[in-house]
Coordinates of C-alpha atoms in Angstrom, one line a residue:
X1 CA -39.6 33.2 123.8
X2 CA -42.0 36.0 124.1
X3 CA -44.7 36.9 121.4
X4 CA -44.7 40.5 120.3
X5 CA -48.4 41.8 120.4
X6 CA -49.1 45.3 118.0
X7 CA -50.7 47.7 120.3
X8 CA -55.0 48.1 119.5
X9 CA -55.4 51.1 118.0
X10 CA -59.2 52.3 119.0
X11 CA -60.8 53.6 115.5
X12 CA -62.4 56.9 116.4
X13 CA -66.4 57.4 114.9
X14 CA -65.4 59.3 112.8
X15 CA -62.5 57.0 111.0
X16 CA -65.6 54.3 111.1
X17 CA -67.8 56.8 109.4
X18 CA -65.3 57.3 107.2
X19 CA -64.4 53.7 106.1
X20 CA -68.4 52.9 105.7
X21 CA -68.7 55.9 103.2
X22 CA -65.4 54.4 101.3
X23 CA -66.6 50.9 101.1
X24 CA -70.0 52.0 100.3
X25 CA -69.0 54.3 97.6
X26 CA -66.6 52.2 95.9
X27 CA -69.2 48.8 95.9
X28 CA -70.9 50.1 92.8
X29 CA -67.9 49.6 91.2
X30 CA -66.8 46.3 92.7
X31 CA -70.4 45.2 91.3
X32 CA -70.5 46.4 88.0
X33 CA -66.3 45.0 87.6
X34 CA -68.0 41.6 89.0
X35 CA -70.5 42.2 86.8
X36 CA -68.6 42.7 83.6
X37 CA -65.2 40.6 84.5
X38 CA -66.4 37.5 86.5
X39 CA -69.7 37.2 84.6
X40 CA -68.8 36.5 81.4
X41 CA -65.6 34.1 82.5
X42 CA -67.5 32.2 84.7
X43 CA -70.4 31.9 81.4
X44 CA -67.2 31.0 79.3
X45 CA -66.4 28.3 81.9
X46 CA -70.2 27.0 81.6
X47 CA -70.1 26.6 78.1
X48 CA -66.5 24.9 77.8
X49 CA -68.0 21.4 79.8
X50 CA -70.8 21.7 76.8
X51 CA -70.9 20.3 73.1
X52 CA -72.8 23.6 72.5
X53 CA -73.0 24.8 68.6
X54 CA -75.2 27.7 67.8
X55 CA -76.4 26.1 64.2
X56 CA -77.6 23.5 66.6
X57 CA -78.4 25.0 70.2
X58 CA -81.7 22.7 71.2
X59 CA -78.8 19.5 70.9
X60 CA -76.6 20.7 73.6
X61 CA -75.2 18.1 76.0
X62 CA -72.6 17.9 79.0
X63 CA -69.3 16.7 77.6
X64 CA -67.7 17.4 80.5
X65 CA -64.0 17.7 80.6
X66 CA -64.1 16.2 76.4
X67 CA -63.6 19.6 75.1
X68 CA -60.2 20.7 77.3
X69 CA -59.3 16.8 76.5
X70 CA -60.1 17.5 72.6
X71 CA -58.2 20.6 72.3
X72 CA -54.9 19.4 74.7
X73 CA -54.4 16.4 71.8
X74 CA -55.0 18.5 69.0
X75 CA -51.7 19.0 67.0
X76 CA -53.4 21.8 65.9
X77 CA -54.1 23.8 69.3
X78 CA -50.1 22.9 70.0
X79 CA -48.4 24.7 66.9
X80 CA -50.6 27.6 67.9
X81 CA -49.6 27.7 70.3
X82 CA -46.2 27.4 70.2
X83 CA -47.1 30.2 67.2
X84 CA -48.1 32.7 70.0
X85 CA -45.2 31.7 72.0
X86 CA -42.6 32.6 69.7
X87 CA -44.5 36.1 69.1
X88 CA -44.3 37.0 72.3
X89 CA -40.6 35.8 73.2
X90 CA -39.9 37.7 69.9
X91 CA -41.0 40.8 69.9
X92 CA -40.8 41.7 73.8
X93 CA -37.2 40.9 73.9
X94 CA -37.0 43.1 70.4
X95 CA -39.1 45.6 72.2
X96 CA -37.5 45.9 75.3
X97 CA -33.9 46.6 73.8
X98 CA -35.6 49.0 71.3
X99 CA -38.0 50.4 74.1
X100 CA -34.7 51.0 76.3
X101 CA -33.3 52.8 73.3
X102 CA -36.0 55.2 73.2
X103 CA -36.2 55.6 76.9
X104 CA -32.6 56.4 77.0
X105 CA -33.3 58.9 74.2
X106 CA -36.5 60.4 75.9
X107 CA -34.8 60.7 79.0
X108 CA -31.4 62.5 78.2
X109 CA -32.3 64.7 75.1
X110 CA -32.5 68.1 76.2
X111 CA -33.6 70.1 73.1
X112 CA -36.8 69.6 71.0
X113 CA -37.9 67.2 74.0
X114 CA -41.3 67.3 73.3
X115 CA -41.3 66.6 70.1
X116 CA -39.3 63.7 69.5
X117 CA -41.4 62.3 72.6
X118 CA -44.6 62.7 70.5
X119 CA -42.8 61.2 67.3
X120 CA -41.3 58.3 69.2
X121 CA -45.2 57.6 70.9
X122 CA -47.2 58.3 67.6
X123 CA -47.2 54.8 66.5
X124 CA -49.0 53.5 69.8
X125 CA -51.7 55.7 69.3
X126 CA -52.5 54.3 65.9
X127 CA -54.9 51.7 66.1
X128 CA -53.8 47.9 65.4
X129 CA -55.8 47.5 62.7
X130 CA -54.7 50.3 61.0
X131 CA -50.9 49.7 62.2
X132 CA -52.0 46.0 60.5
X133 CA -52.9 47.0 57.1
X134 CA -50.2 49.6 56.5
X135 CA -47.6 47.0 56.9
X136 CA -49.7 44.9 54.9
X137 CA -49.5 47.0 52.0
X138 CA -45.8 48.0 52.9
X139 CA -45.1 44.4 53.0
X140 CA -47.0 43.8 49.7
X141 CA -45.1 42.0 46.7
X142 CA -47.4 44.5 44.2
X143 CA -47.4 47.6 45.1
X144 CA -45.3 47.8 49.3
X145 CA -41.8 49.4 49.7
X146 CA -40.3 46.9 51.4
X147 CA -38.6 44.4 48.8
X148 CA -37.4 48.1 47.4
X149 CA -35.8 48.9 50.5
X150 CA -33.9 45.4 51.4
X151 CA -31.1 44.2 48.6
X152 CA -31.2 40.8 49.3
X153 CA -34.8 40.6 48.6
X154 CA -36.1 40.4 45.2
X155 CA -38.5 42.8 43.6
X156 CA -41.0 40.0 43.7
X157 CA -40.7 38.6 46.8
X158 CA -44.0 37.3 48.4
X159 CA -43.7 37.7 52.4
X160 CA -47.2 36.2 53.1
X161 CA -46.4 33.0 50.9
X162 CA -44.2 30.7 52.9
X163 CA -44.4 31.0 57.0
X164 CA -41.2 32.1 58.1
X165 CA -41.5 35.6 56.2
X166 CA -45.5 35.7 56.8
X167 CA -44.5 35.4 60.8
X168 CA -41.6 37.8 60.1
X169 CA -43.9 40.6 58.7
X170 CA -47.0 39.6 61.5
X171 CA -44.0 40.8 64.2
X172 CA -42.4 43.9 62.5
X173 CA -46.0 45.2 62.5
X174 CA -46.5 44.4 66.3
X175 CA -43.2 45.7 67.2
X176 CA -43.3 48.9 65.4
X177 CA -46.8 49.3 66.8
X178 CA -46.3 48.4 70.6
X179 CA -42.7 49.3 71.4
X180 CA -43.6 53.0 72.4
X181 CA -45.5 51.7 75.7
X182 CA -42.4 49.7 76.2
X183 CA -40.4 52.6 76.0
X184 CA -42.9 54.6 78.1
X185 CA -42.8 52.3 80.9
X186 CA -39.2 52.3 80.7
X187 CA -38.8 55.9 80.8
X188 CA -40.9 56.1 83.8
X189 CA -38.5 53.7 85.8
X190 CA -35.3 55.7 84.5
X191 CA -36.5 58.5 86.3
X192 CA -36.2 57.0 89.3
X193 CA -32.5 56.0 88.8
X194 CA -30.8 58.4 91.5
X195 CA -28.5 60.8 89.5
X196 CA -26.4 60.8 92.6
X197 CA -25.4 57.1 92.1
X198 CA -24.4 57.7 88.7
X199 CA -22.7 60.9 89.2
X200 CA -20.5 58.1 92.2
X201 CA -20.1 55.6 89.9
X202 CA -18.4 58.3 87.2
X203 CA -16.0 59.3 90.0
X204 CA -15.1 55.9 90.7
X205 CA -13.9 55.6 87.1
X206 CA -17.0 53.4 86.0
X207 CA -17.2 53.2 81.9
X208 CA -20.8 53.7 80.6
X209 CA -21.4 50.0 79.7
X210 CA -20.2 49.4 83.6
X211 CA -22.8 52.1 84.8
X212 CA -25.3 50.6 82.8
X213 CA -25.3 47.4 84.0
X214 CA -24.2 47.8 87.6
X215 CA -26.5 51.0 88.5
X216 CA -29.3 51.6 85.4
X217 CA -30.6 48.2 84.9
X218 CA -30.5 47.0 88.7
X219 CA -32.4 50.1 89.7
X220 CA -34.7 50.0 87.4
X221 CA -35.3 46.5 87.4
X222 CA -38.8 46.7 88.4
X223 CA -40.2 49.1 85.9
X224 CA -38.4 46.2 83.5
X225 CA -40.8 43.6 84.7
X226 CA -43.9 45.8 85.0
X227 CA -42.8 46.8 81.0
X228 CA -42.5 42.9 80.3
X229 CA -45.1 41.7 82.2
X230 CA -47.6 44.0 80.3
X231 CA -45.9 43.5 76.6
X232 CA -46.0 39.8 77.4
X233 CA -49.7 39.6 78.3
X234 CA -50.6 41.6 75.2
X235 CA -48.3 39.7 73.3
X236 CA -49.5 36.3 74.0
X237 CA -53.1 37.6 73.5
X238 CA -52.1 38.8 70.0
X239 CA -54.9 38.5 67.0
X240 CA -55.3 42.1 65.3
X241 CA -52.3 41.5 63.1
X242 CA -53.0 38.0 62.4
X243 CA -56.4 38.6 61.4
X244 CA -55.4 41.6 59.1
X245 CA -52.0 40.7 57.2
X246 CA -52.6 36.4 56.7
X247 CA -55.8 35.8 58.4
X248 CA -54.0 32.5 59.5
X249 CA -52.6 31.4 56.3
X250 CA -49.6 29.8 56.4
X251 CA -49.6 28.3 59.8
X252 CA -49.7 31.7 61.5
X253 CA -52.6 30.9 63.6
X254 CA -52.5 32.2 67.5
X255 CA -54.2 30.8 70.8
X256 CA -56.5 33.9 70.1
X257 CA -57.2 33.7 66.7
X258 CA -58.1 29.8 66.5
X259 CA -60.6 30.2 69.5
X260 CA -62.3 33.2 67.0
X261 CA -62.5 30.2 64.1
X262 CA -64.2 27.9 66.3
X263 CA -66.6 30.8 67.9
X264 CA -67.7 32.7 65.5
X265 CA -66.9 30.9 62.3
X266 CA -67.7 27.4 63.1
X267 CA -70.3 28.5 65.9
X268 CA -68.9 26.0 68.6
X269 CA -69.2 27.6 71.4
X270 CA -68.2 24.8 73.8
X271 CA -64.8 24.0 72.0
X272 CA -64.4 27.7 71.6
X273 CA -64.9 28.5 75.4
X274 CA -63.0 25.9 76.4
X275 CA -60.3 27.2 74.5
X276 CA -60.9 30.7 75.4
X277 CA -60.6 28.8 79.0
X278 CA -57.0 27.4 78.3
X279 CA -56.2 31.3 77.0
X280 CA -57.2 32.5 80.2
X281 CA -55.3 29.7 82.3
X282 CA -51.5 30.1 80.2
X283 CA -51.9 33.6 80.7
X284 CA -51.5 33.1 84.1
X285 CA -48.8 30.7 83.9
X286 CA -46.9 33.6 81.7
X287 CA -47.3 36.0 84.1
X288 CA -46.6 34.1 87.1
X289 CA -42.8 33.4 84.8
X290 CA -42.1 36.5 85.0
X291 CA -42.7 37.3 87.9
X292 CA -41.1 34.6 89.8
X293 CA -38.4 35.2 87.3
X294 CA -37.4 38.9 87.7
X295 CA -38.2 38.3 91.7
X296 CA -39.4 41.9 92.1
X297 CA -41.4 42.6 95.7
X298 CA -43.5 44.9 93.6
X299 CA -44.7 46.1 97.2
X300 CA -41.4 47.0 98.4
X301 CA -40.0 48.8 95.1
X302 CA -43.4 51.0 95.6
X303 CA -42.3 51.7 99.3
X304 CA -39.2 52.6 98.3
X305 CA -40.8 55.3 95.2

């Protein structure tokens, strides 16, 4: 069985020249992206093996592993984050078919194009905070629009008293907020759905629902996973909405927003980075989900662009 051996290809000076200006132009940034990203996780990762409070800092000692062992049998770390789970399942699936909507809309209107693009993306250039409080107030039992708007809710009606409505309001907000860069991403990947293969499928006597799932969706199935993976990262990373509308009443504490209580209310910065640490680590696991879910060769699908 012979070996196949890919011909040497002799680099000319100049290519060499070339490739030693590119590597040294772009090490700057590779140092100040060390600098910024690696620095501060690898500080994080310090302080988590640390019983480290800032009311207290001369009293530090090495716990070790104590703080990821605290926080793993804390009921309280667990509803969190099965809290931030449920967000993120939630609203990306309610996003996605939303986001497709748009997307579909975006991509096939051919009058007043650019202005029911802007319309459909204003929301995602309003910042969260913002988005937040307005559908705090819309949500409000005083003086919101909401309990007007629905019949089976009473006039009355508190949303941020009991949890199930308080989480229900906490993901309208994010939804409304984020599904435009859903539907961005998705527009981008039904571009690249060949016209051609739809035009086919018509001839063949294909109904739309049948062209939809047998030529729109499998084409464009990595732009779906690029949109999910994204929406899913943010998602799980959520705080901004929390923080405004219940600021954690009710059980509506995320991953996020219990590592802020223990940093910067409580001042424990070793539980807090060791829970900033566990962030970090799910986050991973989420995205490495999805991607062994959807089973996109992200290389490939780029190859084939």
């Amino acid at each position: 069985m012979s070996t196949y051996v890919a011909p040497r290809v002799d680099q000319s000076d100049r290519t060499v020249a070339e490739n030693k200006l590119g590597r040294l132009l772009v090490a700057p940034a590779i140092i100040l992206m060390l600098i910024v990203t690696a620095f501060p996780m690898l500080r994080a990762l310090w302080l988590s093996v640390y019983d480290y409070s800032l009311t207290a800092p001369d009293d530090r000692s090495f716990v070790g592993l104590r703080n990821y062992t605290t926080a793993l049998t804390d009921s309280l770390f667990w509803s969190t984050t099965l809290n931030t789970v449920f967000i993120m399942v939630v609203t990306v699936a309610v996003e996605l078919v939303i986001g497709f909507i748009f997307a579909m809309v975006m991509h096939r209107i051919i009058f007043a194009r650019g202005v029911i693009r802007t319309s459909i993306l204003i929301p995602y250039g309003i910042i969260t905070v913002v988005s937040g409080f307005a559908w705090q107030f819309a949500f409000s039992n005083n003086n919101g629009f909401v309990n007007d708007w629905l019949p089976l809710v009473g006039a009355d009606f508190n949303w941020f008293g009991q949890y199930g409505s308080a989480m229900a309001a906490i993901m309208v907000s994010e939804i409304w907020k984020t599904t435009p860069f859903m539907s961005l991403l998705l527009l981008a990947g039904l571009a690249q759905v060949s016209e051609d293969m739809i035009e086919a499928a018509k001839v063949d006597g294909a109904s739309w629902w049948q062209r939809l799932w047998k030529v729109i969706l499998p084409n464009m199935r990595s732009a779906i996973m690029v949109a999910v993976l994204f929406r899913a990262l943010d998602a799980y990373r959520i705080f901004d909405n929390i923080f405004v509308m219940t600021a954690g009443a009710q059980g509506t504490e995320s991953v996020s927003f219990l590592t802020y209580r223990q940093v910067i209310e409580q001042f424990q910065l070793g539980m807090g980075s060791a829970l900033s640490v566990l962030l970090f680590l799910s986050v991973l696991v989420v995205a490495f989900v999805i991607v062994k879910v959807f089973r996109v060769d992200l290389a490939a699908a780029r190859r084939e662009g």
